[in-house]
Amino acid sequence: MTWEEYEKKLEPFGISTKDKEFLKKVFVFSSKIHEGEKRLSGDDYISHPVAVSLKLAELKMDANTIASGLLHDAVERSPEALKQIRKQFGEEVAFLVDSVTKIAKIQAAGIDRALESVKKMFLALAEDVRVVVVKLADRAHNMETLEWLPKEKQERIARETLSLYASLAERLGMWNIKAQLEDLSMKFLYPKEYEMISSEVKKRAPERERYLKRILSIMEAELRKENIRNFEINYRAKHIYSIWQKLERYEGDWSRLSDLIALRVIVPDVKNCYSVLGIIHKLWRPVPGKFRDYIALPKPNGYQSLHTSVFTEPRVIVEFQIRTPDMHKEAETGIAAHWAYTEAGKPKKGFKAVGKKFNWIGQLQNWQKEFQKEKPTAEELLEALKIDFFKDRIFTLTPKGDVIDLPRGSTPLDFAYHIHSEIGNRASGSRVNGKLVPFTWELNSGDVVEIIMQKNKKPTPEWLAVVRTALAKNRIRKALRLSPKKSFITIEAKLVEARIYGKNRVGFIKDITSVFARSRVNIQNLISARSGNEEAPINLTFVARSKEELEKIIKKLQAVPGVKKVNYSLK
Ligand code: MN
C-alpha cells in the first residue's frame, strides 16, 4: 500500500493537513518495518496496522493514537523500533506503543492467561484509556480476519473477545466496537445460532423497515407542525448477538421482540428531547413500564437518551430513542468521543478527559496509585477493585486449557452446554479438578472441568432446574423437544438440599434412597454419614417437580424407621 492509497482512506475522517503530514511519516516508518512480512491471509502485514489506524480515525481519536495504531506491532517485529519511535514521533506515541506491546506479551496459559490479560487491560486503562482503545481496534480487525487462523486458536480468541474485550468496550460505552466484537465472536463460537438469527432477521427486517419508514414520515410531519427544527430521524437494526440474548430471555418467542429496529430522533438540545417525547406520547399510547430517562440518570458507561416504546397500532410496538447530537456521538463511540473536540485543539491525556461520567475508571486509577508499589497479583487486583466488572462471572477451564466464562453459580452442565449442545446432551458425569462431582456442583474460577460423555445419554427435565444459564436451559429444552410453554418445570421445579438425621443402621441409606426410587425422583448428589459417626446427617440433593411432590417426599422420609429429623432448603 502506498501513502496515496492510505491518504485516500483517511479522507472521510476530516484529519487536518498538519496531522496528515505527521501520519505520512509514521506510515512510511511502519511500512519499512513490516516490509516483506505477511499476514496469514496472504496480505502484506501493513494492511493490519493500517486497518487498526483507520478504526481509530473513525472513532475520531487524536493523531497520536492513530499513529499508535499504525505502529502497534512494530516493536514486536523489531525491538529497536521503540527508540526510533520516541526520537521521531515523541514521548507520547512511544508511551502508547510501548503500553500496547506490553499488553500483548502474555506468556501464561489457561486461567493465568485470562487473569493476566484482564489485569494488564485494567492497569493500562488506569494509565491512559487510549491504550485500551488501540487494543480494542486491534482486536476488532483480528476478529475480522480470524478465519485465517487455525481452528483451536479461533475458538480461544473468540471466547476471550466475548468475555473480556466486548465487556470492556461496553463499559467504555463504545457501542459500535462492542457490537462488532460480539457478532464476530458469536459467528465463530455459535455458528448455528448466528446463521439462524441472521437469516431470520433478513427475512423480517424489510417488512419492519417499510413500516418504520411510514412511522418516520408521520413523525417528520408532526415535528414540523410543532415547530421543531434541525432534527434528524433514522433507524438502525439491532446486532445479531443482542437479538440472540433477547430471544433467550423471551424463550425464543420472536413476537415479543419489539425492538429489532429502533427509531432515533436527534434534536439540537435537551429541552427539545423532552418536547419530542411529549409529541410521541400524544401521537401514540406509550407501553407502560418502557419509558427510561437516561438523560437525567445516565447509565454507568455514560450513555444518555430518552427511551420509550409506543403502540403505533394495536399490538404493534415501536421503540424510540431521543437524544442530542453530542449524546448520539457518545452513544456510538463512548469514551473515544472525549478526545474528539478538545478546548485548545489539543488532546487531553488519559482519563482526565473522561470527566465524571466514567466513575469506575477514576476509582481504578486511585486504587492503582495507592497499590502500585505492592505489585498485586491478578486475583488480588480483581478482588480489591470491587468494581463490579467481573463480579458475576467465573472463569473455568477445559482440560485443554481453553477458558470458558460463565455466570457465578454455574454447574458442570452449564459448562458442557456452553461448549456444545452435544457435549451437554451426552453428559453422564463430570470431574472438577480431577474429582468426580455431581451435576449440581457449583463451579469456581480456576476449576478445570471435564465432562464424561456416554453415547446414548439424554437430558432429563430435572436438568432444567440444575442449570443456571439461559443458553443451557434453551439447549436442554430443545433436546427434550419442550416448547417454551410446556417448560413449566423451569418455574415449578426446585433444587432441594435435604439433611436427614437419624440412627445410621444397616440398610438405612437403602431405605432412604428407595423413597426416591418409588417416587421416580432422581437423587442428584448424596453424601452419607462418615462411618463411626452415627449422629452425622445424610446430605442429599434432588429436584422436586412441584411443591406437592416436595411435601410428599419429606413426609415419606420422616416415616423411614430410624429417622429423627429431616431439614431441607431450596437452592
Ligand atoms: Mn495487531
GROMACS .gro file of N, CA, C and O in nm, residues 204-314:
model
  444
  204ARG      N    1  -3.726  -1.085   0.824
  204ARG     CA    2  -3.821  -0.997   0.891
  204ARG      C    3  -3.793  -0.849   0.871
  204ARG      O    4  -3.886  -0.768   0.875
  205ALA      N    5  -3.664  -0.814   0.856
  205ALA     CA    6  -3.627  -0.672   0.857
  205ALA      C    7  -3.694  -0.589   0.747
  205ALA      O    8  -3.739  -0.478   0.776
  206PRO      N    9  -3.704  -0.636   0.621
  206PRO     CA   10  -3.759  -0.549   0.517
  206PRO      C   11  -3.899  -0.499   0.548
  206PRO      O   12  -3.928  -0.381   0.533
  207GLU      N   13  -3.982  -0.590   0.597
  207GLU     CA   14  -4.119  -0.550   0.628
  207GLU      C   15  -4.121  -0.448   0.740
  207GLU      O   16  -4.192  -0.348   0.735
  208ARG      N   17  -4.040  -0.476   0.841
  208ARG     CA   18  -4.029  -0.387   0.956
  208ARG      C   19  -3.980  -0.249   0.910
  208ARG      O   20  -4.027  -0.146   0.954
  209GLU      N   21  -3.883  -0.251   0.820
  209GLU     CA   22  -3.826  -0.127   0.770
  209GLU      C   23  -3.929  -0.044   0.695
  209GLU      O   24  -3.938   0.077   0.713
  210ARG      N   25  -4.008  -0.111   0.611
  210ARG     CA   26  -4.114  -0.040   0.538
  210ARG      C   27  -4.209   0.026   0.636
  210ARG      O   28  -4.248   0.141   0.619
  211TYR      N   29  -4.243  -0.047   0.741
  211TYR     CA   30  -4.335   0.006   0.839
  211TYR      C   31  -4.275   0.127   0.909
  211TYR      O   32  -4.341   0.229   0.927
  212LEU      N   33  -4.146   0.115   0.947
  212LEU     CA   34  -4.082   0.226   1.018
  212LEU      C   35  -4.073   0.350   0.930
  212LEU      O   36  -4.082   0.462   0.979
  213LYS      N   37  -4.054   0.330   0.801
  213LYS     CA   38  -4.050   0.445   0.711
  213LYS      C   39  -4.180   0.522   0.716
  213LYS      O   40  -4.182   0.644   0.712
  214ARG      N   41  -4.291   0.448   0.728
  214ARG     CA   42  -4.421   0.514   0.738
  214ARG      C   43  -4.431   0.594   0.868
  214ARG      O   44  -4.473   0.709   0.869
  215ILE      N   45  -4.390   0.530   0.978
  215ILE     CA   46  -4.391   0.597   1.107
  215ILE      C   47  -4.302   0.721   1.103
  215ILE      O   48  -4.337   0.828   1.154
  216LEU      N   49  -4.188   0.704   1.037
  216LEU     CA   50  -4.092   0.813   1.026
  216LEU      C   51  -4.153   0.935   0.957
  216LEU      O   52  -4.135   1.049   1.002
  217SER      N   53  -4.230   0.913   0.850
  217SER     CA   54  -4.286   1.029   0.781
  217SER      C   55  -4.397   1.094   0.864
  217SER      O   56  -4.413   1.216   0.862
  218ILE      N   57  -4.472   1.015   0.941
  218ILE     CA   58  -4.570   1.073   1.032
  218ILE      C   59  -4.500   1.163   1.134
  218ILE      O   60  -4.540   1.275   1.161
  219MET      N   61  -4.391   1.110   1.190
  219MET     CA   62  -4.312   1.185   1.288
  219MET      C   63  -4.260   1.316   1.231
  219MET      O   64  -4.270   1.421   1.295
  220GLU      N   65  -4.203   1.306   1.111
  220GLU     CA   66  -4.146   1.426   1.049
  220GLU      C   67  -4.251   1.536   1.034
  220GLU      O   68  -4.227   1.651   1.070
  221ALA      N   69  -4.366   1.498   0.984
  221ALA     CA   70  -4.473   1.596   0.964
  221ALA      C   71  -4.513   1.658   1.097
  221ALA      O   72  -4.531   1.779   1.108
  222GLU      N   73  -4.524   1.575   1.200
  222GLU     CA   74  -4.568   1.622   1.330
  222GLU      C   75  -4.465   1.717   1.393
  222GLU      O   76  -4.500   1.819   1.450
  223LEU      N   77  -4.336   1.683   1.380
  223LEU     CA   78  -4.232   1.768   1.438
  223LEU      C   79  -4.231   1.905   1.370
  223LEU      O   80  -4.213   2.007   1.434
  224ARG      N   81  -4.251   1.904   1.237
  224ARG     CA   82  -4.256   2.032   1.166
  224ARG      C   83  -4.372   2.115   1.215
  224ARG      O   84  -4.361   2.234   1.238
  225LYS      N   85  -4.487   2.048   1.231
  225LYS     CA   86  -4.606   2.117   1.277
  225LYS      C   87  -4.581   2.180   1.414
  225LYS      O   88  -4.630   2.289   1.445
  226GLU      N   89  -4.506   2.111   1.496
  226GLU     CA   90  -4.480   2.160   1.633
  226GLU      C   91  -4.358   2.252   1.637
  226GLU      O   92  -4.306   2.281   1.745
  227ASN      N   93  -4.311   2.293   1.518
  227ASN     CA   94  -4.201   2.390   1.512
  227ASN      C   95  -4.068   2.341   1.568
  227ASN      O   96  -3.992   2.419   1.624
  228ILE      N   97  -4.042   2.214   1.556
  228ILE     CA   98  -3.910   2.165   1.598
  228ILE      C   99  -3.820   2.162   1.474
  228ILE      O  100  -3.856   2.104   1.372
  229ARG      N  101  -3.708   2.232   1.485
  229ARG     CA  102  -3.619   2.249   1.369
  229ARG      C  103  -3.492   2.165   1.387
  229ARG      O  104  -3.458   2.125   1.498
  230ASN      N  105  -3.422   2.146   1.277
  230ASN     CA  106  -3.291   2.078   1.280
  230ASN      C  107  -3.295   1.941   1.346
  230ASN      O  108  -3.207   1.906   1.423
  231PHE      N  109  -3.395   1.866   1.318
  231PHE     CA  110  -3.398   1.731   1.374
  231PHE      C  111  -3.352   1.630   1.269
  231PHE      O  112  -3.346   1.661   1.150
  232GLU      N  113  -3.318   1.514   1.318
  232GLU     CA  114  -3.279   1.408   1.226
  232GLU      C  115  -3.343   1.281   1.280
  232GLU      O  116  -3.343   1.258   1.400
  233ILE      N  117  -3.404   1.203   1.191
  233ILE     CA  118  -3.462   1.076   1.237
  233ILE      C  119  -3.398   0.964   1.156
  233ILE      O  120  -3.389   0.972   1.033
  234ASN      N  121  -3.351   0.863   1.223
  234ASN     CA  122  -3.302   0.747   1.149
  234ASN      C  123  -3.333   0.620   1.226
  234ASN      O  124  -3.384   0.625   1.338
  235TYR      N  125  -3.302   0.509   1.167
  235TYR     CA  126  -3.322   0.384   1.240
  235TYR      C  127  -3.208   0.289   1.212
  235TYR      O  128  -3.134   0.304   1.116
  236ARG      N  129  -3.194   0.196   1.300
  236ARG     CA  130  -3.083   0.105   1.287
  236ARG      C  131  -3.122  -0.030   1.344
  236ARG      O  132  -3.185  -0.039   1.448
  237ALA      N  133  -3.080  -0.135   1.273
  237ALA     CA  134  -3.114  -0.269   1.319
  237ALA      C  135  -3.027  -0.306   1.438
  237ALA      O  136  -2.912  -0.266   1.448
  238LYS      N  137  -3.080  -0.383   1.530
  238LYS     CA  138  -3.003  -0.434   1.643
  238LYS      C  139  -2.901  -0.536   1.591
  238LYS      O  140  -2.925  -0.601   1.490
  239HIS      N  141  -2.792  -0.553   1.662
  239HIS     CA  142  -2.696  -0.652   1.614
  239HIS      C  143  -2.736  -0.794   1.656
  239HIS      O  144  -2.815  -0.812   1.749
  240ILE      N  145  -2.684  -0.891   1.580
  240ILE     CA  146  -2.729  -1.029   1.592
  240ILE      C  147  -2.716  -1.082   1.736
  240ILE      O  148  -2.809  -1.142   1.790
  241TYR      N  149  -2.602  -1.054   1.798
  241TYR     CA  150  -2.579  -1.109   1.931
  241TYR      C  151  -2.681  -1.056   2.032
  241TYR      O  152  -2.731  -1.131   2.115
  242SER      N  153  -2.716  -0.927   2.021
  242SER     CA  154  -2.810  -0.873   2.119
  242SER      C  155  -2.950  -0.929   2.095
  242SER      O  156  -3.027  -0.948   2.188
  243ILE      N  157  -2.983  -0.957   1.969
  243ILE     CA  158  -3.112  -1.020   1.940
  243ILE      C  159  -3.115  -1.161   2.001
  243ILE      O  160  -3.213  -1.203   2.063
  244TRP      N  161  -3.003  -1.231   1.987
  244TRP     CA  162  -2.994  -1.367   2.043
  244TRP      C  163  -3.017  -1.364   2.193
  244TRP      O  164  -3.094  -1.443   2.249
  245GLN      N  165  -2.950  -1.270   2.261
  245GLN     CA  166  -2.965  -1.260   2.406
  245GLN      C  167  -3.109  -1.231   2.445
  245GLN      O  168  -3.160  -1.288   2.540
  246LYS      N  169  -3.173  -1.140   2.371
  246LYS     CA  170  -3.313  -1.109   2.400
  246LYS      C  171  -3.402  -1.231   2.378
  246LYS      O  172  -3.489  -1.261   2.457
  247LEU      N  173  -3.376  -1.300   2.266
  247LEU     CA  174  -3.456  -1.418   2.234
  247LEU      C  175  -3.445  -1.522   2.344
  247LEU      O  176  -3.543  -1.588   2.380
  248GLU      N  177  -3.325  -1.539   2.400
  248GLU     CA  178  -3.306  -1.635   2.507
  248GLU      C  179  -3.392  -1.597   2.626
  248GLU      O  180  -3.453  -1.681   2.690
  249ARG      N  181  -3.398  -1.466   2.652
  249ARG     CA  182  -3.479  -1.419   2.764
  249ARG      C  183  -3.627  -1.442   2.737
  249ARG      O  184  -3.704  -1.472   2.826
  250TYR      N  185  -3.667  -1.424   2.610
  250TYR     CA  186  -3.808  -1.442   2.575
  250TYR      C  187  -3.838  -1.585   2.531
  250TYR      O  188  -3.939  -1.609   2.465
  251GLU      N  189  -3.749  -1.678   2.563
  251GLU     CA  190  -3.770  -1.818   2.532
  251GLU      C  191  -3.797  -1.841   2.384
  251GLU      O  192  -3.884  -1.920   2.348
  252GLY      N  193  -3.726  -1.772   2.300
  252GLY     CA  194  -3.735  -1.797   2.157
  252GLY      C  195  -3.858  -1.741   2.087
  252GLY      O  196  -3.883  -1.773   1.972
  253ASP      N  197  -3.932  -1.657   2.158
  253ASP     CA  198  -4.056  -1.605   2.102
  253ASP      C  199  -4.029  -1.472   2.028
  253ASP      O  200  -4.017  -1.366   2.089
  254TRP      N  201  -4.021  -1.481   1.893
  254TRP     CA  202  -3.987  -1.363   1.814
  254TRP      C  203  -4.092  -1.252   1.827
  254TRP      O  204  -4.061  -1.135   1.816
  255SER      N  205  -4.217  -1.291   1.853
  255SER     CA  206  -4.322  -1.189   1.854
  255SER      C  207  -4.304  -1.093   1.971
  255SER      O  208  -4.359  -0.984   1.972
  256ARG      N  209  -4.225  -1.134   2.072
  256ARG     CA  210  -4.205  -1.045   2.185
  256ARG      C  211  -4.088  -0.949   2.165
  256ARG      O  212  -4.062  -0.863   2.247
  257LEU      N  213  -4.017  -0.966   2.055
  257LEU     CA  214  -3.905  -0.876   2.025
  257LEU      C  215  -3.959  -0.752   1.956
  257LEU      O  216  -3.973  -0.749   1.835
  258SER      N  217  -3.988  -0.648   2.032
  258SER     CA  218  -4.049  -0.531   1.971
  258SER      C  219  -3.945  -0.440   1.908
  258SER      O  220  -3.975  -0.354   1.830
  259ASP      N  221  -3.820  -0.463   1.944
  259ASP     CA  222  -3.721  -0.363   1.906
  259ASP      C  223  -3.607  -0.419   1.820
  259ASP      O  224  -3.492  -0.393   1.845
  260LEU      N  225  -3.643  -0.496   1.720
  260LEU     CA  226  -3.544  -0.539   1.622
  260LEU      C  227  -3.477  -0.417   1.560
  260LEU      O  228  -3.360  -0.416   1.529
  261ILE      N  229  -3.560  -0.317   1.539
  261ILE     CA  230  -3.512  -0.190   1.487
  261ILE      C  231  -3.571  -0.080   1.574
  261ILE      O  232  -3.689  -0.086   1.609
  262ALA      N  233  -3.488   0.016   1.613
  262ALA     CA  234  -3.540   0.127   1.692
  262ALA      C  235  -3.526   0.256   1.612
  262ALA      O  236  -3.434   0.270   1.534
  263LEU      N  237  -3.622   0.345   1.632
  263LEU     CA  238  -3.616   0.475   1.565
  263LEU      C  239  -3.541   0.574   1.653
  263LEU      O  240  -3.562   0.578   1.773
  264ARG      N  241  -3.455   0.652   1.591
  264ARG     CA  242  -3.378   0.751   1.665
  264ARG      C  243  -3.414   0.890   1.622
  264ARG      O  244  -3.416   0.919   1.504
  265VAL      N  245  -3.445   0.975   1.719
  265VAL     CA  246  -3.472   1.115   1.689
  265VAL      C  247  -3.360   1.197   1.752
  265VAL      O  248  -3.338   1.188   1.872
  266ILE      N  249  -3.288   1.273   1.668
  266ILE     CA  250  -3.179   1.354   1.720
  266ILE      C  251  -3.217   1.501   1.705
  266ILE      O  252  -3.247   1.547   1.594
  267VAL      N  253  -3.222   1.572   1.818
  267VAL     CA  254  -3.262   1.713   1.817
  267VAL      C  255  -3.153   1.797   1.884
  267VAL      O  256  -3.074   1.743   1.963
  268PRO      N  257  -3.148   1.929   1.853
  268PRO     CA  258  -3.034   2.010   1.894
  268PRO      C  259  -3.007   2.015   2.045
  268PRO      O  260  -2.891   2.020   2.085
  269ASP      N  261  -3.111   2.017   2.130
  269ASP     CA  262  -3.080   2.031   2.273
  269ASP      C  263  -3.173   1.948   2.361
  269ASP      O  264  -3.270   1.888   2.313
  270VAL      N  265  -3.141   1.946   2.489
  270VAL     CA  266  -3.213   1.861   2.585
  270VAL      C  267  -3.360   1.900   2.595
  270VAL      O  268  -3.448   1.814   2.601
  271LYS      N  269  -3.387   2.032   2.592
  271LYS     CA  270  -3.524   2.079   2.602
  271LYS      C  271  -3.608   2.014   2.492
  271LYS      O  272  -3.719   1.966   2.515
  272ASN      N  273  -3.552   2.016   2.370
  272ASN     CA  274  -3.623   1.956   2.256
  272ASN      C  275  -3.644   1.805   2.272
  272ASN      O  276  -3.739   1.750   2.220
  273CYS      N  277  -3.550   1.738   2.341
  273CYS     CA  278  -3.567   1.594   2.363
  273CYS      C  279  -3.699   1.567   2.434
  273CYS      O  280  -3.777   1.480   2.396
  274TYR      N  281  -3.722   1.644   2.542
  274TYR     CA  282  -3.845   1.623   2.619
  274TYR      C  283  -3.970   1.665   2.540
  274TYR      O  284  -4.075   1.604   2.552
  275SER      N  285  -3.954   1.771   2.456
  275SER     CA  286  -4.069   1.810   2.371
  275SER      C  287  -4.105   1.696   2.277
  275SER      O  288  -4.222   1.663   2.259
  276VAL      N  289  -4.003   1.636   2.215
  276VAL     CA  290  -4.027   1.527   2.122
  276VAL      C  291  -4.095   1.409   2.192
  276VAL      O  292  -4.188   1.348   2.140
  277LEU      N  293  -4.049   1.381   2.314
  277LEU     CA  294  -4.111   1.274   2.391
  277LEU      C  295  -4.260   1.301   2.408
  277LEU      O  296  -4.344   1.212   2.388
  278GLY      N  297  -4.294   1.427   2.444
  278GLY     CA  298  -4.434   1.464   2.461
  278GLY      C  299  -4.513   1.444   2.332
  278GLY      O  300  -4.625   1.392   2.334
  279ILE      N  301  -4.452   1.482   2.220
  279ILE     CA  302  -4.520   1.469   2.091
  279ILE      C  303  -4.547   1.321   2.059
  279ILE      O  304  -4.656   1.284   2.017
  280ILE      N  305  -4.448   1.237   2.085
  280ILE     CA  306  -4.465   1.093   2.057
  280ILE      C  307  -4.578   1.035   2.144
  280ILE      O  308  -4.664   0.962   2.096
  281HIS      N  309  -4.578   1.072   2.272
  281HIS     CA  310  -4.681   1.019   2.362
  281HIS      C  311  -4.820   1.074   2.332
  281HIS      O  312  -4.920   1.015   2.370
  282LYS      N  313  -4.822   1.192   2.266
  282LYS     CA  314  -4.952   1.247   2.225
  282LYS      C  315  -5.004   1.171   2.102
  282LYS      O  316  -5.123   1.145   2.089
  283LEU      N  317  -4.910   1.134   2.013
  283LEU     CA  318  -4.948   1.063   1.890
  283LEU      C  319  -4.991   0.918   1.917
  283LEU      O  320  -5.086   0.868   1.858
  284TRP      N  321  -4.916   0.850   2.005
  284TRP     CA  322  -4.940   0.708   2.028
  284TRP      C  323  -4.939   0.677   2.178
  284TRP      O  324  -4.870   0.744   2.254
  285ARG      N  325  -5.008   0.573   2.213
  285ARG     CA  326  -5.015   0.536   2.355
  285ARG      C  327  -4.885   0.467   2.399
  285ARG      O  328  -4.843   0.370   2.337
  286PRO      N  329  -4.819   0.520   2.505
  286PRO     CA  330  -4.695   0.456   2.549
  286PRO      C  331  -4.719   0.318   2.611
  286PRO      O  332  -4.823   0.295   2.672
  287VAL      N  333  -4.623   0.227   2.594
  287VAL     CA  334  -4.628   0.097   2.660
  287VAL      C  335  -4.587   0.117   2.805
  287VAL      O  336  -4.479   0.169   2.831
  288PRO      N  337  -4.673   0.078   2.900
  288PRO     CA  338  -4.639   0.103   3.041
  288PRO      C  339  -4.506   0.036   3.079
  288PRO      O  340  -4.476  -0.074   3.034
  289GLY      N  341  -4.429   0.106   3.160
  289GLY     CA  342  -4.305   0.049   3.210
  289GLY      C  343  -4.189   0.051   3.114
  289GLY      O  344  -4.082  -0.003   3.143
  290LYS      N  345  -4.206   0.111   2.997
  290LYS     CA  346  -4.098   0.108   2.899
  290LYS      C  347  -4.023   0.240   2.888
  290LYS      O  348  -3.924   0.249   2.816
  291PHE      N  349  -4.073   0.344   2.955
  291PHE     CA  350  -4.007   0.474   2.945
  291PHE      C  351  -3.882   0.480   3.035
  291PHE      O  352  -3.887   0.439   3.150
  292ARG      N  353  -3.769   0.525   2.977
  292ARG     CA  354  -3.646   0.538   3.055
  292ARG      C  355  -3.586   0.675   3.031
  292ARG      O  356  -3.566   0.714   2.917
  293ASP      N  357  -3.554   0.746   3.139
  293ASP     CA  358  -3.491   0.876   3.125
  293ASP      C  359  -3.341   0.865   3.155
  293ASP      O  360  -3.296   0.888   3.266
  294TYR      N  361  -3.265   0.826   3.053
  294TYR     CA  362  -3.120   0.816   3.070
  294TYR      C  363  -3.053   0.953   3.053
  294TYR      O  364  -2.931   0.961   3.054
  295ILE      N  365  -3.133   1.059   3.033
  295ILE     CA  366  -3.071   1.192   3.031
  295ILE      C  367  -3.052   1.239   3.174
  295ILE      O  368  -2.943   1.278   3.215
  296ALA      N  369  -3.159   1.229   3.253
  296ALA     CA  370  -3.148   1.267   3.394
  296ALA      C  371  -3.064   1.166   3.471
  296ALA      O  372  -2.991   1.202   3.563
  297LEU      N  373  -3.073   1.038   3.433
  297LEU     CA  374  -2.999   0.933   3.501
  297LEU      C  375  -2.917   0.851   3.401
  297LEU      O  376  -2.962   0.746   3.355
  298PRO      N  377  -2.798   0.901   3.364
  298PRO     CA  378  -2.718   0.831   3.263
  298PRO      C  379  -2.677   0.691   3.311
  298PRO      O  380  -2.669   0.667   3.431
  299LYS      N  381  -2.654   0.600   3.214
  299LYS     CA  382  -2.601   0.468   3.250
  299LYS      C  383  -2.457   0.482   3.301
  299LYS      O  384  -2.392   0.582   3.272
  300PRO      N  385  -2.407   0.380   3.376
  300PRO     CA  386  -2.270   0.390   3.429
  300PRO      C  387  -2.165   0.413   3.320
  300PRO      O  388  -2.060   0.468   3.346
  301ASN      N  389  -2.194   0.368   3.198
  301ASN     CA  390  -2.095   0.390   3.092
  301ASN      C  391  -2.115   0.524   3.022
  301ASN      O  392  -2.055   0.550   2.918
  302GLY      N  393  -2.196   0.611   3.080
  302GLY     CA  394  -2.208   0.746   3.027
  302GLY      C  395  -2.323   0.766   2.928
  302GLY      O  396  -2.351   0.877   2.887
  303TYR      N  397  -2.388   0.656   2.889
  303TYR     CA  398  -2.493   0.663   2.788
  303TYR      C  399  -2.609   0.753   2.831
  303TYR      O  400  -2.659   0.743   2.943
  304GLN      N  401  -2.651   0.842   2.741
  304GLN     CA  402  -2.766   0.929   2.767
  304GLN      C  403  -2.864   0.926   2.650
  304GLN      O  404  -2.821   0.929   2.534
  305SER      N  405  -2.992   0.925   2.680
  305SER     CA  406  -3.100   0.926   2.580
  305SER      C  407  -3.231   0.914   2.654
  305SER      O  408  -3.232   0.872   2.770
  306LEU      N  409  -3.341   0.949   2.587
  306LEU     CA  410  -3.472   0.911   2.638
  306LEU      C  411  -3.517   0.790   2.558
  306LEU      O  412  -3.503   0.788   2.436
  307HIS      N  413  -3.570   0.688   2.626
  307HIS     CA  414  -3.622   0.571   2.556
  307HIS      C  415  -3.771   0.558   2.585
  307HIS      O  416  -3.812   0.573   2.701
  308THR      N  417  -3.848   0.530   2.482
  308THR     CA  418  -3.988   0.497   2.509
  308THR      C  419  -4.036   0.401   2.401
  308THR      O  420  -3.980   0.397   2.291
  309SER      N  421  -4.134   0.320   2.435
  309SER     CA  422  -4.198   0.233   2.336
  309SER      C  423  -4.346   0.269   2.331
  309SER      O  424  -4.406   0.294   2.435
  310VAL      N  425  -4.401   0.272   2.210
  310VAL     CA  426  -4.542   0.309   2.198
  310VAL      C  427  -4.616   0.209   2.109
  310VAL      O  428  -4.556   0.141   2.027
  311PHE      N  429  -4.749   0.202   2.129
  311PHE     CA  430  -4.833   0.122   2.040
  311PHE      C  431  -4.870   0.209   1.921
  311PHE      O  432  -4.954   0.299   1.933
  312THR      N  433  -4.810   0.184   1.804
  312THR     CA  434  -4.847   0.262   1.687
  312THR      C  435  -4.975   0.207   1.626
  312THR      O  436  -5.042   0.273   1.548
  313GLU      N  437  -5.006   0.084   1.661
  313GLU     CA  438  -5.131   0.017   1.622
  313GLU      C  439  -5.156  -0.083   1.733
  313GLU      O  440  -5.064  -0.115   1.806
  314PRO      N  441  -5.280  -0.136   1.740
  314PRO     CA  442  -5.299  -0.239   1.842
  314PRO      C  443  -5.196  -0.351   1.821
  314PRO      O  444  -5.181  -0.400   1.709
   0.00000   0.00000   0.00000
